[in-house]
Amino acid sequence: MSATETAAAQARARGAYPHVVDGSKVTDKLSAMDAIAAALSFPEYFGRNLDALYDSLTDLSWLRPGEHVLIWPGSDRLKETDPKAYLAVRGVLSDAQRALAPGGDRTDDRRLTVVLTDS
């Protein structure tokens, strides 16, 4: 079982909803945001910038209540091809995860967990 499959199985086992990023074509900031948006079924009005990414990640109102696990296999590909974009996107993911955590800035019935896997 791959690390991605294991992460998804662990999420389902605890009642969370896994969402896997298709990282196969992620080479820059825009493609990373598009892949994350697709994995989490962002609404069409998603603005395709880092502020909009954060806003969407901390909303998730179109998804069921509960924990949503964003699994990004091969995120190192972006880290290698565009280190600045990787740091920017990773920073937004971390901030959003923290905001939706218990005791975070956002009070919602949805939580976000981000898992970076090798495969």
Short mmCIF file of N, CA, C and O in Angstrom, two decimals:
data_model
loop_
_atom_site.label_atom_id
_atom_site.label_comp_id
_atom_site.label_asym_id
_atom_site.label_seq_id
_atom_site.Cartn_x
_atom_site.Cartn_y
_atom_site.Cartn_z
N MET A 1 0.85 -1.17 0.00
CA MET A 1 0.00 0.00 0.00
C MET A 1 0.90 1.24 0.00
O MET A 1 1.85 1.33 0.76
N SER A 2 0.59 2.19 -0.87
CA SER A 2 1.40 3.41 -0.95
C SER A 2 1.12 4.33 0.24
O SER A 2 0.11 4.16 0.96
N ALA A 3 1.97 5.29 0.42
CA ALA A 3 1.79 6.26 1.52
C ALA A 3 0.49 7.03 1.34
O ALA A 3 -0.20 7.34 2.32
N THR A 4 0.12 7.33 0.11
CA THR A 4 -1.13 8.04 -0.16
C THR A 4 -2.32 7.17 0.21
O THR A 4 -3.27 7.65 0.86
N GLU A 5 -2.29 5.91 -0.20
CA GLU A 5 -3.39 4.99 0.14
C GLU A 5 -3.49 4.79 1.64
O GLU A 5 -4.59 4.74 2.19
N THR A 6 -2.35 4.72 2.31
CA THR A 6 -2.34 4.56 3.77
C THR A 6 -2.95 5.79 4.44
O THR A 6 -3.79 5.65 5.34
N ALA A 7 -2.57 6.99 3.99
CA ALA A 7 -3.11 8.21 4.57
C ALA A 7 -4.62 8.30 4.36
O ALA A 7 -5.37 8.69 5.26
N ALA A 8 -5.08 7.92 3.18
CA ALA A 8 -6.52 7.94 2.89
C ALA A 8 -7.26 6.93 3.76
O ALA A 8 -8.33 7.23 4.30
N ALA A 9 -6.70 5.74 3.91
CA ALA A 9 -7.33 4.71 4.74
C ALA A 9 -7.39 5.14 6.20
O ALA A 9 -8.40 4.93 6.88
N GLN A 10 -6.32 5.76 6.69
CA GLN A 10 -6.31 6.25 8.06
C GLN A 10 -7.36 7.35 8.27
O GLN A 10 -8.02 7.39 9.30
N ALA A 11 -7.50 8.22 7.28
CA ALA A 11 -8.52 9.28 7.36
C ALA A 11 -9.91 8.66 7.43
O ALA A 11 -10.72 9.02 8.31
N ARG A 12 -10.20 7.74 6.52
CA ARG A 12 -11.53 7.10 6.51
C ARG A 12 -11.79 6.35 7.82
O ARG A 12 -12.91 6.36 8.33
N ALA A 13 -10.76 5.70 8.36
CA ALA A 13 -10.91 4.92 9.59
C ALA A 13 -11.33 5.79 10.77
O ALA A 13 -12.02 5.31 11.68
N ARG A 14 -10.95 7.05 10.76
CA ARG A 14 -11.34 7.94 11.86
C ARG A 14 -12.56 8.80 11.49
O ARG A 14 -12.89 9.75 12.19
N GLY A 15 -13.19 8.47 10.37
CA GLY A 15 -14.40 9.17 9.98
C GLY A 15 -14.17 10.45 9.20
O GLY A 15 -15.10 11.24 8.99
N ALA A 16 -12.95 10.67 8.75
CA ALA A 16 -12.61 11.87 7.99
C ALA A 16 -12.79 11.60 6.49
O ALA A 16 -12.91 10.46 6.06
N TYR A 17 -12.81 12.67 5.73
CA TYR A 17 -12.98 12.60 4.28
C TYR A 17 -11.65 12.90 3.59
O TYR A 17 -11.16 14.03 3.66
N PRO A 18 -11.05 11.90 2.94
CA PRO A 18 -9.78 12.15 2.25
C PRO A 18 -10.01 12.80 0.87
O PRO A 18 -10.98 12.49 0.17
N HIS A 19 -9.12 13.71 0.52
CA HIS A 19 -9.12 14.38 -0.78
C HIS A 19 -7.68 14.34 -1.28
O HIS A 19 -6.80 14.92 -0.65
N VAL A 20 -7.46 13.68 -2.41
CA VAL A 20 -6.10 13.50 -2.92
C VAL A 20 -5.83 14.48 -4.05
O VAL A 20 -6.57 14.56 -5.02
N VAL A 21 -4.73 15.23 -3.90
CA VAL A 21 -4.29 16.17 -4.92
C VAL A 21 -3.63 15.38 -6.04
O VAL A 21 -2.81 14.49 -5.78
N ASP A 22 -3.98 15.69 -7.28
CA ASP A 22 -3.28 15.10 -8.42
C ASP A 22 -2.05 15.97 -8.67
O ASP A 22 -2.11 16.98 -9.36
N GLY A 23 -0.95 15.58 -8.08
CA GLY A 23 0.27 16.36 -8.18
C GLY A 23 1.11 16.07 -9.41
O GLY A 23 2.20 16.63 -9.56
N SER A 24 0.61 15.25 -10.31
CA SER A 24 1.42 14.83 -11.46
C SER A 24 1.80 15.97 -12.39
O SER A 24 2.81 15.89 -13.08
N LYS A 25 1.01 17.03 -12.42
CA LYS A 25 1.31 18.15 -13.31
C LYS A 25 1.58 19.44 -12.55
O LYS A 25 1.57 20.52 -13.12
N VAL A 26 1.83 19.34 -11.26
CA VAL A 26 2.08 20.53 -10.44
C VAL A 26 3.54 20.93 -10.57
O VAL A 26 4.44 20.22 -10.13
N THR A 27 3.76 22.07 -11.23
CA THR A 27 5.12 22.56 -11.43
C THR A 27 5.28 24.03 -11.05
O THR A 27 6.39 24.55 -11.07
N ASP A 28 4.18 24.70 -10.71
CA ASP A 28 4.25 26.10 -10.33
C ASP A 28 3.08 26.43 -9.40
O ASP A 28 2.25 25.56 -9.11
N LYS A 29 3.03 27.66 -8.95
CA LYS A 29 2.02 28.08 -7.98
C LYS A 29 0.61 27.90 -8.52
O LYS A 29 -0.27 27.38 -7.84
N LEU A 30 0.39 28.31 -9.74
CA LEU A 30 -0.95 28.24 -10.32
C LEU A 30 -1.42 26.80 -10.48
O LEU A 30 -2.56 26.46 -10.13
N SER A 31 -0.55 25.93 -10.95
CA SER A 31 -0.95 24.53 -11.11
C SER A 31 -1.17 23.86 -9.75
O SER A 31 -2.03 22.99 -9.62
N ALA A 32 -0.42 24.28 -8.74
CA ALA A 32 -0.64 23.75 -7.38
C ALA A 32 -2.01 24.17 -6.86
O ALA A 32 -2.75 23.35 -6.32
N MET A 33 -2.34 25.44 -7.03
CA MET A 33 -3.65 25.92 -6.56
C MET A 33 -4.78 25.23 -7.31
O MET A 33 -5.79 24.86 -6.71
N ASP A 34 -4.61 25.04 -8.62
CA ASP A 34 -5.63 24.36 -9.41
C ASP A 34 -5.82 22.91 -8.94
O ASP A 34 -6.95 22.41 -8.86
N ALA A 35 -4.72 22.23 -8.64
CA ALA A 35 -4.80 20.84 -8.19
C ALA A 35 -5.47 20.74 -6.82
O ALA A 35 -6.28 19.83 -6.57
N ILE A 36 -5.16 21.67 -5.93
CA ILE A 36 -5.80 21.69 -4.61
C ILE A 36 -7.28 22.00 -4.76
O ILE A 36 -8.14 21.37 -4.13
N ALA A 37 -7.59 22.98 -5.61
CA ALA A 37 -9.00 23.35 -5.86
C ALA A 37 -9.78 22.16 -6.40
O ALA A 37 -10.92 21.91 -5.99
N ALA A 38 -9.19 21.40 -7.31
CA ALA A 38 -9.87 20.23 -7.88
C ALA A 38 -10.08 19.16 -6.81
O ALA A 38 -11.15 18.55 -6.74
N ALA A 39 -9.06 18.92 -6.00
CA ALA A 39 -9.15 17.88 -4.97
C ALA A 39 -10.26 18.17 -3.96
O ALA A 39 -10.95 17.26 -3.50
N LEU A 40 -10.44 19.45 -3.64
CA LEU A 40 -11.44 19.84 -2.64
C LEU A 40 -12.73 20.37 -3.27
O LEU A 40 -13.58 20.90 -2.55
N SER A 41 -12.84 20.22 -4.59
CA SER A 41 -14.06 20.65 -5.31
C SER A 41 -14.43 22.10 -5.01
O SER A 41 -15.58 22.42 -4.74
N PHE A 42 -13.43 22.99 -5.08
CA PHE A 42 -13.70 24.42 -4.84
C PHE A 42 -14.80 24.91 -5.78
O PHE A 42 -14.88 24.47 -6.93
N PRO A 43 -15.58 25.87 -5.32
CA PRO A 43 -16.58 26.49 -6.20
C PRO A 43 -15.91 27.19 -7.38
O PRO A 43 -14.73 27.56 -7.32
N GLU A 44 -16.66 27.39 -8.43
CA GLU A 44 -16.12 28.01 -9.64
C GLU A 44 -15.61 29.42 -9.42
O GLU A 44 -14.77 29.89 -10.18
N TYR A 45 -16.09 30.09 -8.40
CA TYR A 45 -15.66 31.48 -8.17
C TYR A 45 -14.29 31.58 -7.50
O TYR A 45 -13.81 32.67 -7.22
N PHE A 46 -13.62 30.45 -7.27
CA PHE A 46 -12.28 30.47 -6.67
C PHE A 46 -11.38 31.39 -7.48
O PHE A 46 -11.26 31.27 -8.69
N GLY A 47 -10.72 32.33 -6.80
CA GLY A 47 -9.97 33.40 -7.45
C GLY A 47 -8.58 33.07 -7.95
O GLY A 47 -7.94 33.90 -8.57
N ARG A 48 -8.07 31.88 -7.69
CA ARG A 48 -6.76 31.44 -8.19
C ARG A 48 -5.60 32.36 -7.77
O ARG A 48 -4.71 32.65 -8.54
N ASN A 49 -5.63 32.80 -6.51
CA ASN A 49 -4.49 33.49 -5.92
C ASN A 49 -4.37 33.00 -4.48
O ASN A 49 -5.25 32.29 -3.98
N LEU A 50 -3.28 33.35 -3.81
CA LEU A 50 -3.03 32.81 -2.48
C LEU A 50 -4.07 33.24 -1.46
O LEU A 50 -4.46 32.45 -0.59
N ASP A 51 -4.54 34.48 -1.55
CA ASP A 51 -5.59 34.94 -0.62
C ASP A 51 -6.87 34.13 -0.82
O ASP A 51 -7.53 33.72 0.15
N ALA A 52 -7.25 33.91 -2.08
CA ALA A 52 -8.45 33.13 -2.38
C ALA A 52 -8.27 31.67 -1.94
O ALA A 52 -9.22 31.03 -1.48
N LEU A 53 -7.06 31.15 -2.08
CA LEU A 53 -6.78 29.79 -1.62
C LEU A 53 -7.03 29.69 -0.12
O LEU A 53 -7.72 28.79 0.34
N TYR A 54 -6.49 30.64 0.64
CA TYR A 54 -6.70 30.63 2.08
C TYR A 54 -8.19 30.75 2.42
O TYR A 54 -8.71 30.01 3.26
N ASP A 55 -8.86 31.68 1.77
CA ASP A 55 -10.29 31.88 2.04
C ASP A 55 -11.09 30.61 1.76
O ASP A 55 -11.97 30.24 2.55
N SER A 56 -10.79 29.94 0.67
CA SER A 56 -11.52 28.72 0.34
C SER A 56 -11.18 27.58 1.30
O SER A 56 -12.06 26.84 1.73
N LEU A 57 -9.91 27.46 1.65
CA LEU A 57 -9.49 26.40 2.57
C LEU A 57 -10.09 26.58 3.96
O LEU A 57 -10.31 25.60 4.68
N THR A 58 -10.35 27.81 4.36
CA THR A 58 -10.90 28.05 5.69
C THR A 58 -12.42 28.18 5.67
O THR A 58 -13.02 28.47 6.70
N ASP A 59 -13.03 27.96 4.52
CA ASP A 59 -14.47 27.99 4.40
C ASP A 59 -14.99 26.55 4.30
O ASP A 59 -15.58 26.04 5.24
N LEU A 60 -14.76 25.90 3.19
CA LEU A 60 -15.16 24.51 2.94
C LEU A 60 -16.65 24.26 3.17
O LEU A 60 -17.07 23.12 3.38
N SER A 61 -17.47 25.30 3.13
CA SER A 61 -18.90 25.16 3.42
C SER A 61 -19.64 24.29 2.41
O SER A 61 -20.73 23.81 2.70
N TRP A 62 -19.07 24.05 1.25
CA TRP A 62 -19.69 23.21 0.23
C TRP A 62 -19.43 21.72 0.50
O TRP A 62 -19.99 20.87 -0.17
N LEU A 63 -18.57 21.42 1.48
CA LEU A 63 -18.27 20.04 1.84
C LEU A 63 -19.04 19.66 3.10
O LEU A 63 -19.48 20.51 3.86
N ARG A 64 -19.16 18.37 3.32
CA ARG A 64 -19.84 17.87 4.52
C ARG A 64 -19.11 18.35 5.78
O ARG A 64 -17.89 18.50 5.77
N PRO A 65 -19.85 18.52 6.87
CA PRO A 65 -19.19 18.82 8.15
C PRO A 65 -18.27 17.67 8.53
O PRO A 65 -18.51 16.52 8.16
N GLY A 66 -17.22 17.99 9.23
CA GLY A 66 -16.27 16.99 9.70
C GLY A 66 -14.85 17.33 9.28
O GLY A 66 -14.57 18.44 8.81
N GLU A 67 -13.97 16.37 9.46
CA GLU A 67 -12.56 16.57 9.11
C GLU A 67 -12.34 16.21 7.65
O GLU A 67 -12.76 15.16 7.17
N HIS A 68 -11.66 17.09 6.95
CA HIS A 68 -11.28 16.86 5.55
C HIS A 68 -9.76 16.80 5.50
O HIS A 68 -9.08 17.71 5.97
N VAL A 69 -9.26 15.71 4.95
CA VAL A 69 -7.82 15.46 4.89
C VAL A 69 -7.35 15.67 3.45
O VAL A 69 -7.76 14.93 2.55
N LEU A 70 -6.55 16.70 3.26
CA LEU A 70 -5.97 16.98 1.95
C LEU A 70 -4.64 16.25 1.86
O LEU A 70 -3.70 16.55 2.60
N ILE A 71 -4.58 15.27 0.98
CA ILE A 71 -3.38 14.44 0.81
C ILE A 71 -2.71 14.84 -0.49
O ILE A 71 -3.32 14.77 -1.55
N TRP A 72 -1.47 15.29 -0.38
CA TRP A 72 -0.74 15.77 -1.55
C TRP A 72 0.48 14.90 -1.79
O TRP A 72 1.55 15.13 -1.24
N PRO A 73 0.33 13.88 -2.64
CA PRO A 73 1.49 13.05 -2.96
C PRO A 73 2.44 13.78 -3.91
O PRO A 73 2.00 14.50 -4.80
N GLY A 74 3.70 13.61 -3.68
CA GLY A 74 4.70 14.20 -4.58
C GLY A 74 4.82 15.70 -4.51
O GLY A 74 5.21 16.34 -5.49
N SER A 75 4.52 16.29 -3.36
CA SER A 75 4.64 17.76 -3.24
C SER A 75 6.08 18.22 -3.43
O SER A 75 6.33 19.37 -3.78
N ASP A 76 7.02 17.29 -3.25
CA ASP A 76 8.44 17.64 -3.45
C ASP A 76 8.73 18.06 -4.90
O ASP A 76 9.68 18.78 -5.15
N ARG A 77 7.88 17.61 -5.83
CA ARG A 77 8.07 18.00 -7.23
C ARG A 77 7.99 19.53 -7.35
O ARG A 77 8.81 20.15 -8.01
N LEU A 78 7.00 20.14 -6.70
CA LEU A 78 6.88 21.59 -6.73
C LEU A 78 8.05 22.23 -5.98
O LEU A 78 8.60 23.23 -6.44
N LYS A 79 8.44 21.62 -4.89
CA LYS A 79 9.56 22.14 -4.10
C LYS A 79 10.84 22.20 -4.94
O LYS A 79 11.62 23.14 -4.82
N GLU A 80 11.01 21.22 -5.82
CA GLU A 80 12.20 21.17 -6.67
C GLU A 80 12.10 22.13 -7.86
O GLU A 80 13.08 22.76 -8.23
N THR A 81 10.91 22.21 -8.47
CA THR A 81 10.76 23.02 -9.69
C THR A 81 10.56 24.51 -9.39
O THR A 81 10.97 25.34 -10.20
N ASP A 82 9.91 24.82 -8.26
CA ASP A 82 9.62 26.22 -7.93
C ASP A 82 9.58 26.37 -6.41
O ASP A 82 8.50 26.41 -5.81
N PRO A 83 10.77 26.44 -5.78
CA PRO A 83 10.83 26.48 -4.31
C PRO A 83 10.03 27.62 -3.68
O PRO A 83 9.41 27.43 -2.64
N LYS A 84 10.03 28.79 -4.31
CA LYS A 84 9.27 29.92 -3.76
C LYS A 84 7.78 29.64 -3.78
O LYS A 84 7.06 29.94 -2.82
N ALA A 85 7.29 29.07 -4.87
CA ALA A 85 5.87 28.72 -4.96
C ALA A 85 5.52 27.67 -3.91
O ALA A 85 4.47 27.75 -3.26
N TYR A 86 6.40 26.68 -3.75
CA TYR A 86 6.16 25.64 -2.75
C TYR A 86 6.02 26.26 -1.36
O TYR A 86 5.08 25.94 -0.64
N LEU A 87 6.94 27.12 -1.00
CA LEU A 87 6.89 27.74 0.32
C LEU A 87 5.62 28.58 0.50
O LEU A 87 5.00 28.57 1.57
N ALA A 88 5.22 29.28 -0.54
CA ALA A 88 4.02 30.12 -0.47
C ALA A 88 2.77 29.26 -0.29
O ALA A 88 1.94 29.52 0.59
N VAL A 89 2.63 28.24 -1.12
CA VAL A 89 1.45 27.38 -1.05
C VAL A 89 1.45 26.59 0.26
O VAL A 89 0.43 26.48 0.93
N ARG A 90 2.60 26.07 0.63
CA ARG A 90 2.71 25.30 1.89
C ARG A 90 2.37 26.19 3.08
O ARG A 90 1.72 25.74 4.03
N GLY A 91 2.79 27.44 3.03
CA GLY A 91 2.46 28.38 4.10
C GLY A 91 0.95 28.60 4.22
O GLY A 91 0.41 28.63 5.33
N VAL A 92 0.28 28.75 3.09
CA VAL A 92 -1.18 28.93 3.10
C VAL A 92 -1.85 27.67 3.65
O VAL A 92 -2.79 27.76 4.46
N LEU A 93 -1.40 26.50 3.23
CA LEU A 93 -1.97 25.25 3.74
C LEU A 93 -1.81 25.15 5.25
O LEU A 93 -2.75 24.78 5.96
N SER A 94 -0.63 25.49 5.74
CA SER A 94 -0.36 25.44 7.18
C SER A 94 -1.24 26.44 7.94
O SER A 94 -1.81 26.10 8.99
N ASP A 95 -1.34 27.65 7.41
CA ASP A 95 -2.16 28.67 8.07
C ASP A 95 -3.63 28.26 8.11
O ASP A 95 -4.31 28.45 9.13
N ALA A 96 -4.12 27.71 7.01
CA ALA A 96 -5.52 27.28 6.96
C ALA A 96 -5.77 26.12 7.91
O ALA A 96 -6.79 26.09 8.62
N GLN A 97 -4.86 25.18 7.95
CA GLN A 97 -5.00 24.04 8.86
C GLN A 97 -5.05 24.53 10.30
O GLN A 97 -5.88 24.09 11.10
N ARG A 98 -4.19 25.46 10.63
CA ARG A 98 -4.13 26.02 11.99
C ARG A 98 -5.43 26.78 12.31
O ARG A 98 -5.97 26.69 13.41
N ALA A 99 -5.94 27.54 11.34
CA ALA A 99 -7.15 28.33 11.56
C ALA A 99 -8.36 27.45 11.84
O ALA A 99 -9.25 27.82 12.62
N LEU A 100 -8.43 26.28 11.21
CA LEU A 100 -9.57 25.39 11.38
C LEU A 100 -9.38 24.36 12.50
O LEU A 100 -10.29 23.59 12.79
N ALA A 101 -8.22 24.36 13.11
CA ALA A 101 -7.95 23.42 14.20
C ALA A 101 -8.75 23.84 15.44
O ALA A 101 -9.13 25.01 15.58
N PRO A 102 -9.00 22.91 16.35
CA PRO A 102 -9.66 23.29 17.60
C PRO A 102 -8.88 24.42 18.27
O PRO A 102 -7.66 24.37 18.38
N GLY A 103 -9.57 25.47 18.65
CA GLY A 103 -8.91 26.63 19.25
C GLY A 103 -8.36 27.60 18.23
O GLY A 103 -7.75 28.60 18.58
N GLY A 104 -8.58 27.32 16.93
CA GLY A 104 -8.08 28.20 15.87
C GLY A 104 -8.97 29.42 15.68
O GLY A 104 -9.96 29.62 16.40
N ASP A 105 -8.62 30.24 14.70
CA ASP A 105 -9.35 31.48 14.43
C ASP A 105 -10.78 31.25 13.95
O ASP A 105 -11.65 32.08 14.18
N ARG A 106 -11.00 30.17 13.24
CA ARG A 106 -12.31 29.91 12.63
C ARG A 106 -13.09 28.90 13.47
O ARG A 106 -12.55 27.87 13.85
N THR A 107 -14.31 29.22 13.76
CA THR A 107 -15.16 28.26 14.43
C THR A 107 -16.12 27.70 13.39
O THR A 107 -16.95 28.41 12.84
N ASP A 108 -15.95 26.46 13.07
CA ASP A 108 -16.71 25.82 12.02
C ASP A 108 -16.87 24.35 12.40
O ASP A 108 -16.15 23.84 13.26
N ASP A 109 -17.75 23.66 11.73
CA ASP A 109 -17.89 22.23 11.96
C ASP A 109 -17.09 21.44 10.94
O ASP A 109 -17.33 20.28 10.73
N ARG A 110 -16.12 22.12 10.32
CA ARG A 110 -15.21 21.47 9.39
C ARG A 110 -13.78 21.72 9.85
O ARG A 110 -13.47 22.81 10.32
N ARG A 111 -12.94 20.70 9.69
CA ARG A 111 -11.52 20.85 10.00
C ARG A 111 -10.72 20.43 8.78
O ARG A 111 -11.17 19.61 7.99
N LEU A 112 -9.53 20.96 8.68
CA LEU A 112 -8.64 20.63 7.58
C LEU A 112 -7.35 20.04 8.15
O LEU A 112 -6.74 20.62 9.04
N THR A 113 -6.97 18.90 7.60
CA THR A 113 -5.69 18.29 7.92
C THR A 113 -4.95 18.14 6.60
O THR A 113 -5.53 17.68 5.61
N VAL A 114 -3.70 18.53 6.58
CA VAL A 114 -2.88 18.44 5.37
C VAL A 114 -1.83 17.36 5.58
O VAL A 114 -1.12 17.35 6.59
N VAL A 115 -1.74 16.43 4.63
CA VAL A 115 -0.75 15.37 4.67
C VAL A 115 0.03 15.37 3.37
O VAL A 115 -0.54 15.28 2.28
N LEU A 116 1.34 15.49 3.47
CA LEU A 116 2.22 15.42 2.30
C LEU A 116 2.83 14.03 2.29
O LEU A 116 3.41 13.59 3.28
N THR A 117 2.67 13.32 1.16
CA THR A 117 3.20 11.96 1.06
C THR A 117 4.17 11.86 -0.12
O THR A 117 4.20 12.73 -0.98
N ASP A 118 4.93 10.79 -0.13
CA ASP A 118 5.91 10.57 -1.18
C ASP A 118 5.30 9.97 -2.44
O ASP A 118 5.82 10.13 -3.52
N SER A 119 4.21 9.25 -2.29
CA SER A 119 3.61 8.59 -3.45
C SER A 119 2.11 8.59 -3.38
O SER A 119 1.54 8.93 -2.40
#
